[in-house]
Structure formats: structure tokens, C-alpha cells
Amino acid sequence: MEASAQAVPPRLKDRYEQEIRPKLQERFRYSSVMEVPRVQKITLNMGVGEAKQDSNMLDAAKEQLATIAGQAPSVRRARKSIAAFKLREDMPVGVSVTLRRAYMYEFLDRLMSIAIPRIRDFRGLNPRSFDGRGNYSIGVREQIIFPEIDYDAIDQVRGLDVTITTSAKSDEEAYALLSELGMPFSREGAPGSGDADREAAEEEQRKEEARARAEAEQAALETLKEENPEAYEKPTRPDEESEEEGAEAPSEEE
């Protein structure tokens, strides 16, 4: 039964090979099909800092992440001790799972078509969350957006990080790949659209204007000090005046 299920390719993978890959090859003018960007792996991470007080927290997180991913996660442990956080070396701090091939496509399909639309007040994913090397990260605040999780059966609401690793050489190519796959990005700030460059230029212009204003104000202040130095002298407090008078007055013994 399981072998026959694995023999059926995920619909998202089939769509990528039949529709998306040829479209990307034509758009970016790749000379070979092997140059076309593809999703390589998806990594899910769930932090469980509470596990150092309660080991049941770790078991619950492992069970929930396994339910979401369809694959058993591994436990991430602290590499060194940090006294400020009451953290000891080799203490469990989270659970992680890496999905590839069919499991990867099936999870991505469920994430885009079912889980993300269930996010409250959802207005699109941030297209600026690429790392500059074609990889994209999503922060999920509540694991209950996945329909596999029974809200009444969970011990507490937990967040997780989803990192999509692609073979793209640039953020623009990775954005085009994920957009074609169906990732619901917001319209503003897409890599390569000019919005990000325009916003960066506007921000740099605002900083330059602020620096110019600060320099002009400082120059004006220096000019006023030169023209009327008495107005900018530090006022003397009454106790300082009394101390000065006491120091100048001769003593009775003298």
C-alpha cells in the first residue's frame, strides 16, 4: 500500500516539471534544464526552551512536528553552556526535521494551499525574507494553522520556522520559482521588481537629508555662539557662587 502511494508523484512536483520549469527556462533564458532553479529541501524548526524544566514539553513538540511534517524529527541540543539563560551543554533546545523529494513537495503543497490561508489577518508573505542566496524563511506563530493539529489536544501554542532551500543563484530567481509554485507573496518589495531598490534609495536619501539638516543646525549653532558668546555661557548655580565667594574671602586667622 505504501509503495504504491510513493509511486504516485506529488501533484506539485508534476506541475513543476510539466509547466513551471519550462516557463522559468524561457523567462531567464537558461541554456540547460539543469540550470532551472528548483526546491532542494525544506527545514522545519520548533524551539522548546521549556523542555529544560519539563521533559514532557519536548515529547509534545516532537509529536506535533512529526504530525505536521509526516516525518520523525530530531532533537537539537545546546552546543555550549550559557549561565545567563540557565542553559547547559547538550540540553535539548528544539526539534528539527528536513524534508526532501516527495515529502518536501507534499508539505509545500499543504503549506501554501491550506495552512497559510488559515493565518489570521493574512495579507501576503513578506517577499523580503530571502537571504540573498535564493533561500526563503517563514516564521509561523501558531502550529494550529496546520489542519493535522487538533487544537483541543495540544498542550500549548508553539511557533516554528520554515526554511525553503532552493538551487537559485539569486533572490529574484527564487522568488519567481516560489511564486510560480503558488507561494502567496505580498505585491510590494519583490526582488527584481524595482520596489526594493527604490525603497533602499529612498531610505538612503532620507538618511542623507537628515545628516544634512544636522550639519546645518550645528553650523548655525556655532555661528550664533561666535556672534553672542555670552548668551551661550553655562549659567552658574547659586551654590557654586557661594563656594567661589567663600574661597575668595580671607579667614579671620589671617
mmCIF file of C-alpha atoms in Angstrom:
data_model
loop_
_atom_site.group_PDB
_atom_site.id
_atom_site.type_symbol
_atom_site.label_atom_id
_atom_site.label_comp_id
_atom_site.label_asym_id
_atom_site.label_seq_id
_atom_site.Cartn_x
_atom_site.Cartn_y
_atom_site.Cartn_z
ATOM 1 C CA MET A 1 0.000 0.000 0.000
ATOM 2 C CA GLU A 2 2.772 2.419 0.969
ATOM 3 C CA ALA A 3 4.878 1.531 -2.083
ATOM 4 C CA SER A 4 2.003 2.291 -4.443
ATOM 5 C CA ALA A 5 1.375 5.608 -2.683
ATOM 6 C CA GLN A 6 5.021 6.604 -3.106
ATOM 7 C CA ALA A 7 4.864 5.630 -6.797
ATOM 8 C CA VAL A 8 2.348 8.424 -7.424
ATOM 9 C CA PRO A 9 4.313 11.686 -7.781
ATOM 10 C CA PRO A 10 3.063 14.686 -5.776
ATOM 11 C CA ARG A 11 0.892 16.993 -7.848
ATOM 12 C CA LEU A 12 3.121 19.978 -7.120
ATOM 13 C CA LYS A 13 6.208 18.147 -8.396
ATOM 14 C CA ASP A 14 4.372 17.095 -11.536
ATOM 15 C CA ARG A 15 3.222 20.682 -12.109
ATOM 16 C CA TYR A 16 6.760 21.959 -11.635
ATOM 17 C CA GLU A 17 8.196 19.563 -14.198
ATOM 18 C CA GLN A 18 5.408 19.996 -16.754
ATOM 19 C CA GLU A 19 4.611 23.720 -16.501
ATOM 20 C CA ILE A 20 6.830 25.755 -14.213
ATOM 21 C CA ARG A 21 10.273 24.538 -15.244
ATOM 22 C CA PRO A 22 9.791 25.262 -18.981
ATOM 23 C CA LYS A 23 8.349 28.683 -18.142
ATOM 24 C CA LEU A 24 11.320 29.605 -15.945
ATOM 25 C CA GLN A 25 13.774 28.329 -18.531
ATOM 26 C CA GLU A 26 12.231 30.567 -21.150
ATOM 27 C CA ARG A 27 11.964 33.575 -18.842
ATOM 28 C CA PHE A 28 15.579 33.541 -17.620
ATOM 29 C CA ARG A 29 16.969 32.023 -20.846
ATOM 30 C CA TYR A 30 18.722 29.073 -19.286
ATOM 31 C CA SER A 31 20.705 27.009 -21.752
ATOM 32 C CA SER A 32 20.029 23.767 -19.878
ATOM 33 C CA VAL A 33 17.138 22.352 -17.885
ATOM 34 C CA MET A 34 19.587 21.644 -15.059
ATOM 35 C CA GLU A 35 20.106 25.389 -14.587
ATOM 36 C CA VAL A 36 16.440 25.990 -13.799
ATOM 37 C CA PRO A 37 16.035 26.657 -10.044
ATOM 38 C CA ARG A 38 14.245 24.032 -8.002
ATOM 39 C CA VAL A 39 13.354 23.425 -4.377
ATOM 40 C CA GLN A 40 16.070 21.272 -2.798
ATOM 41 C CA LYS A 41 14.829 20.842 0.758
ATOM 42 C CA ILE A 42 12.551 22.283 3.413
ATOM 43 C CA THR A 43 13.682 22.527 7.029
ATOM 44 C CA LEU A 44 11.262 22.892 9.941
ATOM 45 C CA ASN A 45 12.497 24.064 13.358
ATOM 46 C CA MET A 46 10.474 24.300 16.560
ATOM 47 C CA GLY A 47 12.031 25.729 19.714
ATOM 48 C CA VAL A 48 11.308 24.104 23.068
ATOM 49 C CA GLY A 49 13.196 26.101 25.651
ATOM 50 C CA GLU A 50 10.674 24.977 28.289
ATOM 51 C CA ALA A 51 11.964 21.412 27.952
ATOM 52 C CA LYS A 52 14.724 22.127 30.481
ATOM 53 C CA GLN A 53 12.055 22.322 33.201
ATOM 54 C CA ASP A 54 9.580 19.798 31.803
ATOM 55 C CA SER A 55 10.631 16.879 29.608
ATOM 56 C CA ASN A 56 7.017 16.376 28.527
ATOM 57 C CA MET A 57 7.286 19.611 26.525
ATOM 58 C CA LEU A 58 9.935 18.017 24.322
ATOM 59 C CA ASP A 59 7.828 14.933 23.688
ATOM 60 C CA ALA A 60 4.796 17.068 22.808
ATOM 61 C CA ALA A 61 6.831 19.205 20.385
ATOM 62 C CA LYS A 62 8.298 16.114 18.701
ATOM 63 C CA GLU A 63 4.848 14.617 18.277
ATOM 64 C CA GLN A 64 3.355 17.817 16.847
ATOM 65 C CA LEU A 65 6.223 18.429 14.417
ATOM 66 C CA ALA A 66 6.077 14.808 13.253
ATOM 67 C CA THR A 67 2.364 15.225 12.623
ATOM 68 C CA ILE A 68 2.938 18.403 10.609
ATOM 69 C CA ALA A 69 5.873 17.121 8.575
ATOM 70 C CA GLY A 70 4.897 13.457 8.203
ATOM 71 C CA GLN A 71 8.420 12.523 9.249
ATOM 72 C CA ALA A 72 10.075 11.941 12.624
ATOM 73 C CA PRO A 73 12.076 14.996 13.794
ATOM 74 C CA SER A 74 15.451 15.025 15.508
ATOM 75 C CA VAL A 75 16.260 16.757 18.797
ATOM 76 C CA ARG A 76 18.545 19.803 18.691
ATOM 77 C CA ARG A 77 20.798 20.206 21.724
ATOM 78 C CA ALA A 78 22.813 23.120 23.094
ATOM 79 C CA ARG A 79 26.422 23.136 21.945
ATOM 80 C CA LYS A 80 27.706 25.051 24.954
ATOM 81 C CA SER A 81 26.571 26.160 28.388
ATOM 82 C CA ILE A 82 25.223 29.690 28.915
ATOM 83 C CA ALA A 83 24.763 30.559 32.580
ATOM 84 C CA ALA A 84 22.669 33.663 31.887
ATOM 85 C CA PHE A 85 19.983 31.512 30.240
ATOM 86 C CA LYS A 86 20.397 28.606 32.678
ATOM 87 C CA LEU A 87 21.467 26.514 29.710
ATOM 88 C CA ARG A 88 23.813 23.575 29.998
ATOM 89 C CA GLU A 89 25.709 21.833 27.238
ATOM 90 C CA ASP A 90 23.792 19.015 25.494
ATOM 91 C CA MET A 91 20.464 20.258 26.895
ATOM 92 C CA PRO A 92 17.529 19.896 24.403
ATOM 93 C CA VAL A 93 16.518 23.274 22.973
ATOM 94 C CA GLY A 94 14.409 22.350 19.950
ATOM 95 C CA VAL A 95 13.316 19.812 17.381
ATOM 96 C CA SER A 96 14.022 19.887 13.667
ATOM 97 C CA VAL A 97 13.164 17.931 10.546
ATOM 98 C CA THR A 98 14.437 18.163 6.961
ATOM 99 C CA LEU A 99 12.115 17.194 4.121
ATOM 100 C CA ARG A 100 13.250 16.174 0.656
ATOM 101 C CA ARG A 101 11.754 14.756 -2.547
ATOM 102 C CA ALA A 102 8.089 13.653 -2.266
ATOM 103 C CA TYR A 103 7.697 14.634 1.407
ATOM 104 C CA MET A 104 9.028 18.093 0.586
ATOM 105 C CA TYR A 105 6.563 18.702 -2.250
ATOM 106 C CA GLU A 106 3.623 17.343 -0.276
ATOM 107 C CA PHE A 107 4.387 19.571 2.701
ATOM 108 C CA LEU A 108 4.870 22.629 0.474
ATOM 109 C CA ASP A 109 1.547 21.937 -1.213
ATOM 110 C CA ARG A 110 -0.247 21.725 2.143
ATOM 111 C CA LEU A 111 1.551 24.797 3.448
ATOM 112 C CA MET A 112 0.540 27.026 0.526
ATOM 113 C CA SER A 113 -2.961 25.756 -0.170
ATOM 114 C CA ILE A 114 -4.253 25.010 3.354
ATOM 115 C CA ALA A 115 -2.081 26.245 6.229
ATOM 116 C CA ILE A 116 -1.073 29.770 5.162
ATOM 117 C CA PRO A 117 -4.638 30.841 4.214
ATOM 118 C CA ARG A 118 -5.650 29.976 7.796
ATOM 119 C CA ILE A 119 -3.333 32.625 9.263
ATOM 120 C CA ARG A 120 -5.348 35.351 10.963
ATOM 121 C CA ASP A 121 -5.362 38.733 9.184
ATOM 122 C CA PHE A 122 -3.170 37.315 6.434
ATOM 123 C CA ARG A 123 -2.126 39.905 3.830
ATOM 124 C CA GLY A 124 0.597 38.036 1.988
ATOM 125 C CA LEU A 125 4.060 36.760 2.830
ATOM 126 C CA ASN A 126 6.953 39.176 3.072
ATOM 127 C CA PRO A 127 8.948 38.965 -0.207
ATOM 128 C CA ARG A 128 11.988 40.486 1.526
ATOM 129 C CA SER A 129 12.655 37.396 3.663
ATOM 130 C CA PHE A 130 15.154 35.927 1.203
ATOM 131 C CA ASP A 131 18.717 35.523 2.445
ATOM 132 C CA GLY A 132 20.485 36.783 -0.691
ATOM 133 C CA ARG A 133 21.339 33.257 -1.846
ATOM 134 C CA GLY A 134 17.904 32.169 -3.040
ATOM 135 C CA ASN A 135 16.599 30.698 0.224
ATOM 136 C CA TYR A 136 13.363 31.824 1.868
ATOM 137 C CA SER A 137 12.277 31.669 5.520
ATOM 138 C CA ILE A 138 8.807 31.873 7.038
ATOM 139 C CA GLY A 139 8.027 32.335 10.717
ATOM 140 C CA VAL A 140 4.814 30.593 11.788
ATOM 141 C CA ARG A 141 3.488 31.856 15.116
ATOM 142 C CA GLU A 142 0.963 29.089 15.754
ATOM 143 C CA GLN A 143 1.225 25.440 14.810
ATOM 144 C CA ILE A 144 -2.562 25.199 14.847
ATOM 145 C CA ILE A 145 -2.750 26.646 11.322
ATOM 146 C CA PHE A 146 -1.951 23.131 10.133
ATOM 147 C CA PRO A 147 -5.178 21.117 9.983
ATOM 148 C CA GLU A 148 -3.365 17.985 11.170
ATOM 149 C CA ILE A 149 -3.016 19.537 14.634
ATOM 150 C CA ASP A 150 -6.008 19.071 16.938
ATOM 151 C CA TYR A 151 -6.442 22.344 18.825
ATOM 152 C CA ASP A 152 -8.158 20.660 21.776
ATOM 153 C CA ALA A 153 -5.361 18.101 22.161
ATOM 154 C CA ILE A 154 -2.306 20.407 22.248
ATOM 155 C CA ASP A 155 -0.597 21.416 25.496
ATOM 156 C CA GLN A 156 0.252 24.940 24.320
ATOM 157 C CA VAL A 157 0.545 27.071 21.194
ATOM 158 C CA ARG A 158 4.006 26.920 19.641
ATOM 159 C CA GLY A 159 5.639 28.610 16.699
ATOM 160 C CA LEU A 160 8.020 27.178 14.143
ATOM 161 C CA ASP A 161 10.364 28.342 11.410
ATOM 162 C CA VAL A 162 10.122 27.067 7.836
ATOM 163 C CA THR A 163 13.187 27.463 5.619
ATOM 164 C CA ILE A 164 12.876 26.677 1.912
ATOM 165 C CA THR A 165 16.243 25.986 0.307
ATOM 166 C CA THR A 166 16.407 26.365 -3.475
ATOM 167 C CA SER A 167 19.104 25.972 -6.123
ATOM 168 C CA ALA A 168 18.510 29.517 -7.373
ATOM 169 C CA LYS A 169 21.544 31.755 -7.734
ATOM 170 C CA SER A 170 19.674 34.928 -6.826
ATOM 171 C CA ASP A 171 16.663 36.061 -4.822
ATOM 172 C CA GLU A 172 14.913 37.149 -7.999
ATOM 173 C CA GLU A 173 15.085 33.631 -9.460
ATOM 174 C CA ALA A 174 13.996 32.060 -6.173
ATOM 175 C CA TYR A 175 11.083 34.499 -5.922
ATOM 176 C CA ALA A 176 9.979 33.615 -9.452
ATOM 177 C CA LEU A 177 10.174 29.895 -8.622
ATOM 178 C CA LEU A 178 8.141 30.117 -5.422
ATOM 179 C CA SER A 179 5.628 32.486 -6.990
ATOM 180 C CA GLU A 180 5.002 30.041 -9.829
ATOM 181 C CA LEU A 181 4.602 27.231 -7.327
ATOM 182 C CA GLY A 182 1.869 29.258 -5.631
ATOM 183 C CA MET A 183 3.526 30.991 -2.685
ATOM 184 C CA PRO A 184 1.189 33.886 -1.721
ATOM 185 C CA PHE A 185 3.616 36.816 -1.551
ATOM 186 C CA SER A 186 2.506 40.375 -0.987
ATOM 187 C CA ARG A 187 2.897 42.601 -4.041
ATOM 188 C CA GLU A 188 5.317 45.189 -2.678
ATOM 189 C CA GLY A 189 9.036 44.642 -2.273
ATOM 190 C CA ALA A 190 9.510 41.702 -4.632
ATOM 191 C CA PRO A 191 13.166 41.004 -5.565
ATOM 192 C CA GLY A 192 13.939 42.307 -9.033
ATOM 193 C CA SER A 193 10.746 44.356 -9.279
ATOM 194 C CA GLY A 194 12.490 47.624 -8.528
ATOM 195 C CA ASP A 195 10.442 48.223 -5.362
ATOM 196 C CA ALA A 196 13.195 47.023 -3.076
ATOM 197 C CA ASP A 197 15.840 49.107 -4.861
ATOM 198 C CA ARG A 198 13.571 52.134 -4.863
ATOM 199 C CA GLU A 199 12.841 51.776 -1.148
ATOM 200 C CA ALA A 200 16.543 51.399 -0.387
ATOM 201 C CA ALA A 201 17.310 54.520 -2.426
ATOM 202 C CA GLU A 202 14.543 56.451 -0.658
ATOM 203 C CA GLU A 203 15.826 55.346 2.734
ATOM 204 C CA GLU A 204 19.364 56.402 1.831
ATOM 205 C CA GLN A 205 18.021 59.751 0.632
ATOM 206 C CA ARG A 206 16.179 60.260 3.934
ATOM 207 C CA LYS A 207 19.362 59.494 5.865
ATOM 208 C CA GLU A 208 21.351 61.905 3.696
ATOM 209 C CA GLU A 209 18.769 64.651 4.229
ATOM 210 C CA ALA A 210 18.808 64.028 7.975
ATOM 211 C CA ARG A 211 22.618 64.271 8.030
ATOM 212 C CA ALA A 212 22.483 67.500 6.013
ATOM 213 C CA ARG A 213 19.927 69.014 8.406
ATOM 214 C CA ALA A 214 22.005 68.032 11.420
ATOM 215 C CA GLU A 215 25.149 69.576 9.901
ATOM 216 C CA ALA A 216 23.262 72.774 9.000
ATOM 217 C CA GLU A 217 21.829 73.068 12.510
ATOM 218 C CA GLN A 218 25.263 72.535 14.060
ATOM 219 C CA ALA A 219 26.808 75.164 11.772
ATOM 220 C CA ALA A 220 24.059 77.654 12.647
ATOM 221 C CA LEU A 221 24.596 76.999 16.351
ATOM 222 C CA GLU A 222 28.341 77.586 16.068
ATOM 223 C CA THR A 223 27.677 80.868 14.234
ATOM 224 C CA LEU A 224 25.324 82.057 16.973
ATOM 225 C CA LYS A 225 27.880 81.168 19.641
ATOM 226 C CA GLU A 226 30.518 83.227 17.870
ATOM 227 C CA GLU A 227 28.204 86.234 17.455
ATOM 228 C CA ASN A 228 26.840 86.204 21.009
ATOM 229 C CA PRO A 229 29.059 84.053 23.262
ATOM 230 C CA GLU A 230 27.575 85.437 26.495
ATOM 231 C CA ALA A 231 24.140 84.005 25.662
ATOM 232 C CA TYR A 232 25.590 80.505 25.450
ATOM 233 C CA GLU A 233 27.749 80.602 28.564
ATOM 234 C CA LYS A 234 26.965 77.955 31.119
ATOM 235 C CA PRO A 235 24.886 79.521 33.926
ATOM 236 C CA THR A 236 26.428 79.449 37.371
ATOM 237 C CA ARG A 237 24.386 77.843 40.121
ATOM 238 C CA PRO A 238 23.903 79.665 43.468
ATOM 239 C CA ASP A 239 25.795 77.022 45.428
ATOM 240 C CA GLU A 240 28.771 77.362 43.061
ATOM 241 C CA GLU A 241 28.758 81.150 43.540
ATOM 242 C CA SER A 242 28.739 80.755 47.330
ATOM 243 C CA GLU A 243 31.647 78.336 47.144
ATOM 244 C CA GLU A 244 33.621 80.770 45.000
ATOM 245 C CA GLU A 245 32.901 83.669 47.412
ATOM 246 C CA GLY A 246 33.908 81.532 50.365
ATOM 247 C CA ALA A 247 37.160 80.618 48.660
ATOM 248 C CA GLU A 248 37.963 84.274 47.913
ATOM 249 C CA ALA A 249 37.056 85.638 51.365
ATOM 250 C CA PRO A 250 40.089 85.766 53.774
ATOM 251 C CA SER A 251 39.848 83.829 57.016
ATOM 252 C CA GLU A 252 39.786 85.548 60.450
ATOM 253 C CA GLU A 253 43.050 83.926 61.457
ATOM 254 C CA GLU A 254 44.851 85.632 58.577
#
